[in-house]
Amino acid sequence: MAGSLLLIGVGFMGGSLTLALRKRGFEGKILGVDLREEAIAKGIERGAIDRGWTSLEGVEDWDVDMVVLATPVGTFRGIGEELKGFVKRGTVITDLGSVKGTLVDDLERILGRTFVGGHPIAGTEKSGVQNSNPNLFEGKKVILTPTERTDREAVEKVREMWEKTGAVVEFMDAHLHDWVFGAVSHLPHAVAFALIDAIIEMSRDFDLFKYPGAGFKDFTRIAASDPTMWRDIFIKNRENTLKAIDVYISSLKKLRGLIEEEKIDDLTAFLEEVKDRRMNLE
Ligand code: NAD
């Protein structure tokens, strides 16, 4: 993999990546850029970066082999435009954003063939480098989304970087990625946010939040995720998220109908089928 790295966005995911690399013997320099001084200071304190700055303009050392974008996906295009004025030709640029699709098309257009889209399928509702975890990627999938134009050596360098963290790399078309993760990640987050909203609505006269059962807590854990990050994901993967929400609404309506009409056998069959599919996951 590359010998030195610049991390843009010294937060939970970026910090987990660099801490994982350090833990597994990466000795190259790791530089960081983050809008917040506090994130730079914490990143240095945790050993996630060696030095850092609060803007790309401020970076004093552009002699790096790889740049990793680890900010919310809504910032990627702007950062890409700015970045192209600074990086050396041939520098590999990758990201770990949750949306790929047209973002990958745009970043490739802006940054050229050495841009490689990536998305680690690991995470948590917590943010900030203080919560970063060097073991986060062990045994987890990382999806890379090279296009037919992507430089093959750049892909290999990004693959090596992720394999060094203990992750398992898979390749996928960037647009297919957004449909898949729109369904299995963005929809569940939308549902968790909406469920809390529904409980707020129903708590007008009586505070239902005083009685959180274990199921409620399990189900809504991800509604504590960072609002900026999720706003950006929903907007950047808008069409797939909307399609997935529509399918979910019809499933809810199906279930509602079975309950309303007291179709006991059909309701049992529905729940049994769903339970089987869920248990197959484990
Ligand atoms: P985070 O909030 O912990 O970290 C993001 C950091 O980026 C923050 O420190 C913030 O100050 C900084 N930042 C924001 N805008 C910036 C800008 N314009 N320039 C420089 N720094 C900026 O968030 P995170 O959980 O680490 O998520 C980062 C990325 O990883 C997102 O794109 C997200 O979609 C992706 N991702 C997250 C998860 C997860 O579970 N958290 C999983 C997979 C992928």
Short mmCIF file of C-alpha atoms and ligand atoms in Angstrom, two decimals:
data_model
loop_
_atom_site.label_atom_id
_atom_site.label_comp_id
_atom_site.label_asym_id
_atom_site.label_seq_id
_atom_site.Cartn_x
_atom_site.Cartn_y
_atom_site.Cartn_z
CA MET A 1 0.00 0.00 0.00
CA ALA A 2 0.91 3.66 -0.03
CA GLY A 3 3.73 4.89 2.25
CA SER A 4 2.05 8.03 3.61
CA LEU A 5 -1.48 9.24 3.97
CA LEU A 6 -3.56 12.39 4.34
CA LEU A 7 -6.89 11.91 6.11
CA ILE A 8 -9.55 14.53 5.41
CA GLY A 9 -12.10 14.34 8.24
CA VAL A 10 -10.47 13.21 11.48
CA GLY A 11 -13.61 11.58 12.85
CA PHE A 12 -14.87 8.17 13.90
CA MET A 13 -14.38 6.34 10.60
CA GLY A 14 -11.18 8.03 9.44
CA GLY A 15 -9.65 7.61 12.90
CA SER A 16 -10.66 3.94 12.99
CA LEU A 17 -8.92 3.42 9.65
CA THR A 18 -5.64 5.08 10.61
CA LEU A 19 -5.60 3.49 14.09
CA ALA A 20 -6.16 0.08 12.44
CA LEU A 21 -3.26 0.71 10.05
CA ARG A 22 -0.97 1.79 12.90
CA LYS A 23 -1.96 -1.23 14.98
CA ARG A 24 -1.01 -3.51 12.08
CA GLY A 25 2.40 -1.97 11.59
CA PHE A 26 1.91 0.91 9.14
CA GLU A 27 4.86 3.22 9.79
CA GLY A 28 4.36 5.97 7.20
CA LYS A 29 3.33 9.48 8.17
CA ILE A 30 -0.37 10.14 8.67
CA LEU A 31 -1.50 13.74 8.25
CA GLY A 32 -4.98 15.08 8.93
CA VAL A 33 -7.32 17.89 7.94
CA ASP A 34 -10.49 18.67 9.85
CA LEU A 35 -12.60 21.82 10.11
CA ARG A 36 -12.46 21.52 13.88
CA GLU A 37 -9.27 22.19 15.89
CA GLU A 38 -10.65 19.87 18.55
CA ALA A 39 -10.76 16.93 16.13
CA ILE A 40 -7.13 17.55 15.12
CA ALA A 41 -6.03 17.75 18.77
CA LYS A 42 -7.92 14.55 19.71
CA GLY A 43 -6.64 12.81 16.59
CA ILE A 44 -3.04 13.53 17.57
CA GLU A 45 -3.68 12.59 21.20
CA ARG A 46 -5.15 9.21 20.14
CA GLY A 47 -2.35 8.55 17.66
CA ALA A 48 -4.74 8.57 14.70
CA ILE A 49 -2.74 11.33 12.96
CA ASP A 50 0.77 12.73 13.43
CA ARG A 51 0.05 16.33 12.45
CA GLY A 52 -3.01 18.19 11.26
CA TRP A 53 -4.51 21.40 9.94
CA THR A 54 -7.98 22.95 9.81
CA SER A 55 -8.00 23.60 6.05
CA LEU A 56 -6.48 22.18 2.87
CA GLU A 57 -4.84 25.57 2.30
CA GLY A 58 -3.08 25.24 5.64
CA VAL A 59 -1.49 21.84 4.88
CA GLU A 60 2.29 22.26 4.99
CA ASP A 61 3.24 18.89 3.53
CA TRP A 62 1.64 17.59 0.33
CA ASP A 63 4.19 14.81 -0.10
CA VAL A 64 1.66 12.00 0.46
CA ASP A 65 0.84 8.88 -1.57
CA MET A 66 -2.79 8.56 -0.61
CA VAL A 67 -5.62 10.88 0.39
CA VAL A 68 -8.68 9.50 2.19
CA LEU A 69 -11.95 11.47 2.30
CA ALA A 70 -13.72 10.73 5.58
CA THR A 71 -16.10 13.69 5.95
CA PRO A 72 -19.91 13.63 5.47
CA VAL A 73 -20.75 12.77 1.82
CA GLY A 74 -22.31 16.20 1.18
CA THR A 75 -18.83 17.76 1.42
CA PHE A 76 -17.13 15.44 -1.10
CA ARG A 77 -17.64 17.41 -4.31
CA GLY A 78 -16.45 20.70 -2.76
CA ILE A 79 -13.43 19.04 -1.17
CA GLY A 80 -12.66 17.26 -4.46
CA GLU A 81 -12.65 20.57 -6.35
CA GLU A 82 -10.33 22.13 -3.78
CA LEU A 83 -8.12 19.07 -3.52
CA LYS A 84 -7.27 18.90 -7.19
CA GLY A 85 -5.34 22.17 -6.82
CA PHE A 86 -3.06 20.64 -4.18
CA VAL A 87 -2.42 16.93 -4.77
CA LYS A 88 0.56 15.68 -6.76
CA ARG A 89 -0.23 13.92 -10.03
CA GLY A 90 -0.68 10.21 -9.46
CA THR A 91 -1.67 10.49 -5.80
CA VAL A 92 -4.30 7.88 -5.03
CA ILE A 93 -7.50 9.38 -3.65
CA THR A 94 -10.20 7.30 -2.02
CA ASP A 95 -13.15 7.81 0.30
CA LEU A 96 -15.16 5.90 2.86
CA GLY A 97 -18.51 7.54 2.26
CA SER A 98 -21.78 5.64 2.54
CA VAL A 99 -23.02 6.79 -0.90
CA LYS A 100 -21.24 6.03 -4.19
CA GLY A 101 -23.27 6.26 -7.48
CA THR A 102 -23.12 9.71 -9.07
CA LEU A 103 -20.72 10.89 -6.36
CA VAL A 104 -18.13 8.46 -7.73
CA ASP A 105 -18.83 9.68 -11.28
CA ASP A 106 -18.33 13.29 -10.16
CA LEU A 107 -15.19 12.63 -8.12
CA GLU A 108 -13.67 10.68 -10.98
CA ARG A 109 -14.42 13.57 -13.32
CA ILE A 110 -12.92 16.09 -10.87
CA LEU A 111 -9.94 14.11 -9.60
CA GLY A 112 -9.13 11.74 -12.46
CA ARG A 113 -8.39 8.02 -12.81
CA THR A 114 -6.58 7.66 -9.49
CA PHE A 115 -9.81 8.21 -7.56
CA VAL A 116 -11.20 4.93 -6.17
CA GLY A 117 -14.60 4.90 -4.44
CA GLY A 118 -14.86 2.88 -1.22
CA HIS A 119 -17.35 2.10 1.54
CA PRO A 120 -16.51 0.07 4.66
CA ILE A 121 -19.52 -1.91 5.84
CA ALA A 122 -18.76 -1.32 9.49
CA GLY A 123 -19.64 1.45 11.86
CA THR A 124 -21.68 2.64 14.79
CA GLU A 125 -24.02 5.44 15.76
CA LYS A 126 -21.15 7.17 17.58
CA SER A 127 -19.10 9.91 15.95
CA GLY A 128 -15.77 11.58 16.61
CA VAL A 129 -12.21 10.31 16.69
CA GLN A 130 -12.51 9.81 20.47
CA ASN A 131 -14.77 6.83 19.67
CA SER A 132 -12.59 5.40 16.89
CA ASN A 133 -11.86 1.71 17.09
CA PRO A 134 -8.71 0.11 15.63
CA ASN A 135 -10.51 -3.27 15.40
CA LEU A 136 -13.59 -1.91 13.62
CA PHE A 137 -12.83 -3.40 10.22
CA GLU A 138 -11.61 -6.87 11.24
CA GLY A 139 -13.51 -9.42 9.17
CA LYS A 140 -15.85 -6.72 7.80
CA LYS A 141 -16.57 -6.09 4.14
CA VAL A 142 -15.26 -3.05 2.34
CA ILE A 143 -16.92 -2.34 -1.01
CA LEU A 144 -14.71 -0.73 -3.67
CA THR A 145 -16.43 0.74 -6.73
CA PRO A 146 -13.82 1.27 -9.47
CA THR A 147 -15.17 2.16 -12.90
CA GLU A 148 -13.79 1.03 -16.26
CA ARG A 149 -11.65 4.19 -16.26
CA THR A 150 -10.11 3.76 -12.79
CA ASP A 151 -6.35 3.25 -12.67
CA ARG A 152 -5.67 -0.43 -11.76
CA GLU A 153 -2.60 0.35 -9.62
CA ALA A 154 -4.66 2.83 -7.61
CA VAL A 155 -7.28 0.13 -7.00
CA GLU A 156 -4.59 -2.29 -5.82
CA LYS A 157 -3.18 0.29 -3.38
CA VAL A 158 -6.60 0.94 -1.90
CA ARG A 159 -7.30 -2.79 -1.69
CA GLU A 160 -3.99 -3.36 0.12
CA MET A 161 -4.75 -0.57 2.57
CA TRP A 162 -8.09 -2.11 3.52
CA GLU A 163 -6.73 -5.65 3.70
CA LYS A 164 -4.11 -4.39 6.13
CA THR A 165 -6.92 -3.36 8.50
CA GLY A 166 -8.25 -6.95 8.47
CA ALA A 167 -11.18 -6.11 6.16
CA VAL A 168 -12.39 -8.23 3.24
CA VAL A 169 -12.54 -6.30 -0.02
CA GLU A 170 -15.37 -6.75 -2.54
CA PHE A 171 -16.02 -4.94 -5.78
CA MET A 172 -19.37 -3.56 -6.88
CA ASP A 173 -20.78 -1.16 -9.43
CA ALA A 174 -21.21 2.26 -7.76
CA HIS A 175 -24.87 2.61 -8.79
CA LEU A 176 -25.78 -0.93 -7.75
CA HIS A 177 -24.09 -0.14 -4.42
CA ASP A 178 -26.53 2.71 -3.81
CA TRP A 179 -29.56 0.54 -4.48
CA VAL A 180 -28.24 -2.24 -2.20
CA PHE A 181 -27.28 0.04 0.69
CA GLY A 182 -30.32 2.24 0.15
CA ALA A 183 -32.31 -0.89 1.05
CA VAL A 184 -30.24 -2.51 3.81
CA SER A 185 -28.72 0.54 5.49
CA HIS A 186 -30.34 3.83 4.53
CA LEU A 187 -33.91 2.49 4.87
CA PRO A 188 -33.37 1.06 8.40
CA HIS A 189 -31.88 4.37 9.50
CA ALA A 190 -34.84 6.27 7.99
CA VAL A 191 -37.24 3.90 9.78
CA ALA A 192 -35.44 4.29 13.13
CA PHE A 193 -35.51 8.11 12.86
CA ALA A 194 -39.19 7.97 11.86
CA LEU A 195 -40.08 5.62 14.72
CA ILE A 196 -38.65 8.02 17.29
CA ASP A 197 -40.58 10.81 15.58
CA ALA A 198 -43.77 8.75 15.89
CA ILE A 199 -43.14 8.21 19.60
CA ILE A 200 -42.57 11.98 20.02
CA GLU A 201 -45.95 12.54 18.31
CA MET A 202 -47.65 10.03 20.60
CA SER A 203 -45.97 11.52 23.69
CA ARG A 204 -47.83 14.83 23.56
CA ASP A 205 -50.03 14.02 26.56
CA PHE A 206 -48.03 11.25 28.16
CA ASP A 207 -44.25 10.78 27.98
CA LEU A 208 -43.81 7.36 26.37
CA PHE A 209 -40.02 7.72 26.51
CA LYS A 210 -40.22 6.92 30.24
CA TYR A 211 -40.90 3.30 29.31
CA PRO A 212 -38.28 2.22 26.77
CA GLY A 213 -38.39 -1.56 26.44
CA ALA A 214 -35.37 -3.60 25.29
CA GLY A 215 -36.88 -4.00 21.80
CA PHE A 216 -37.42 -0.27 21.48
CA LYS A 217 -33.84 0.43 22.51
CA ASP A 218 -32.39 -2.22 20.15
CA PHE A 219 -34.49 -1.08 17.25
CA THR A 220 -33.79 2.64 17.64
CA ARG A 221 -30.08 2.59 18.57
CA ILE A 222 -29.17 3.91 15.13
CA ALA A 223 -31.53 6.89 15.50
CA ALA A 224 -28.79 8.34 17.73
CA SER A 225 -26.53 8.61 14.64
CA ASP A 226 -25.08 11.92 13.50
CA PRO A 227 -27.79 14.11 11.85
CA THR A 228 -25.40 15.83 9.39
CA MET A 229 -24.03 12.53 8.17
CA TRP A 230 -27.52 11.07 7.69
CA ARG A 231 -28.99 14.19 6.12
CA ASP A 232 -26.22 13.97 3.52
CA ILE A 233 -26.73 10.23 2.92
CA PHE A 234 -30.50 10.58 2.44
CA ILE A 235 -30.08 13.51 0.03
CA LYS A 236 -27.18 12.00 -1.95
CA ASN A 237 -28.98 8.65 -2.25
CA ARG A 238 -32.40 10.27 -2.54
CA GLU A 239 -33.98 8.16 -5.28
CA ASN A 240 -33.01 4.79 -3.84
CA THR A 241 -34.00 5.86 -0.34
CA LEU A 242 -37.41 7.03 -1.57
CA LYS A 243 -37.98 3.77 -3.47
CA ALA A 244 -37.02 1.75 -0.39
CA ILE A 245 -39.30 3.85 1.86
CA ASP A 246 -42.20 3.21 -0.56
CA VAL A 247 -41.65 -0.55 -0.45
CA TYR A 248 -41.46 -0.37 3.35
CA ILE A 249 -44.73 1.58 3.52
CA SER A 250 -46.44 -1.16 1.50
CA SER A 251 -45.06 -3.82 3.86
CA LEU A 252 -46.34 -1.84 6.85
CA LYS A 253 -49.73 -1.50 5.13
CA LYS A 254 -49.78 -5.25 4.48
CA LEU A 255 -49.13 -5.93 8.17
CA ARG A 256 -51.66 -3.28 9.20
CA GLY A 257 -54.31 -4.92 7.01
CA LEU A 258 -53.67 -8.36 8.52
CA ILE A 259 -54.05 -6.92 12.04
CA GLU A 260 -57.09 -4.81 11.18
CA GLU A 261 -58.93 -7.70 9.55
CA GLU A 262 -57.80 -10.15 12.24
CA LYS A 263 -56.57 -12.61 9.62
CA ILE A 264 -54.99 -14.85 12.22
CA ASP A 265 -53.59 -17.52 9.88
CA ASP A 266 -52.23 -15.01 7.37
CA LEU A 267 -50.74 -12.92 10.16
CA THR A 268 -49.04 -16.00 11.63
CA ALA A 269 -47.69 -16.98 8.18
CA PHE A 270 -46.41 -13.42 7.62
CA LEU A 271 -44.61 -13.34 10.98
CA GLU A 272 -43.20 -16.86 10.52
CA GLU A 273 -41.77 -16.08 7.11
CA VAL A 274 -40.20 -12.87 8.37
CA LYS A 275 -38.76 -14.60 11.46
CA ASP A 276 -37.19 -17.33 9.28
CA ARG A 277 -35.52 -14.81 7.02
CA ARG A 278 -34.20 -12.86 9.99
CA MET A 279 -32.86 -15.98 11.71
CA ASN A 280 -31.02 -17.00 8.55
CA LEU A 281 -28.97 -13.82 8.92
CA GLU A 282 -27.17 -15.05 12.04
P1 NAD B 1 -17.63 11.88 12.13
O1 NAD B 1 -18.63 12.98 12.40
O2 NAD B 1 -17.15 11.08 13.29
O3 NAD B 1 -16.35 12.49 11.38
C1 NAD B 1 -16.44 13.40 10.33
C2 NAD B 1 -15.38 14.48 10.54
O4 NAD B 1 -15.33 15.31 9.37
C3 NAD B 1 -15.66 15.41 11.72
O5 NAD B 1 -14.54 15.46 12.59
C4 NAD B 1 -15.92 16.78 11.07
O6 NAD B 1 -15.47 17.86 11.85
C5 NAD B 1 -15.14 16.66 9.79
N1 NAD B 1 -15.61 17.52 8.70
C6 NAD B 1 -16.88 17.79 8.33
N2 NAD B 1 -16.88 18.56 7.23
C7 NAD B 1 -15.59 18.78 6.89
C8 NAD B 1 -14.93 19.51 5.85
N3 NAD B 1 -15.63 20.16 4.92
N4 NAD B 1 -13.57 19.52 5.82
C9 NAD B 1 -12.86 18.87 6.77
N5 NAD B 1 -13.42 18.17 7.79
C10 NAD B 1 -14.76 18.14 7.84
O7 NAD B 1 -18.31 10.97 11.00
P2 NAD B 1 -17.96 9.46 10.60
O8 NAD B 1 -18.92 8.56 11.28
O9 NAD B 1 -16.51 9.25 10.76
O10 NAD B 1 -18.37 9.45 9.05
C11 NAD B 1 -17.46 9.86 8.06
C12 NAD B 1 -17.81 9.25 6.72
O11 NAD B 1 -17.85 7.82 6.84
C13 NAD B 1 -19.16 9.67 6.15
O12 NAD B 1 -19.03 9.96 4.79
C14 NAD B 1 -20.04 8.45 6.34
O13 NAD B 1 -21.02 8.34 5.32
C15 NAD B 1 -19.02 7.33 6.25
N6 NAD B 1 -19.40 6.10 6.96
C16 NAD B 1 -19.80 6.16 8.25
C17 NAD B 1 -20.13 5.00 8.93
C18 NAD B 1 -20.54 5.03 10.38
O14 NAD B 1 -21.08 4.05 10.89
N7 NAD B 1 -20.30 6.13 11.10
C19 NAD B 1 -20.05 3.75 8.27
C20 NAD B 1 -19.62 3.71 6.94
C21 NAD B 1 -19.30 4.90 6.29
#
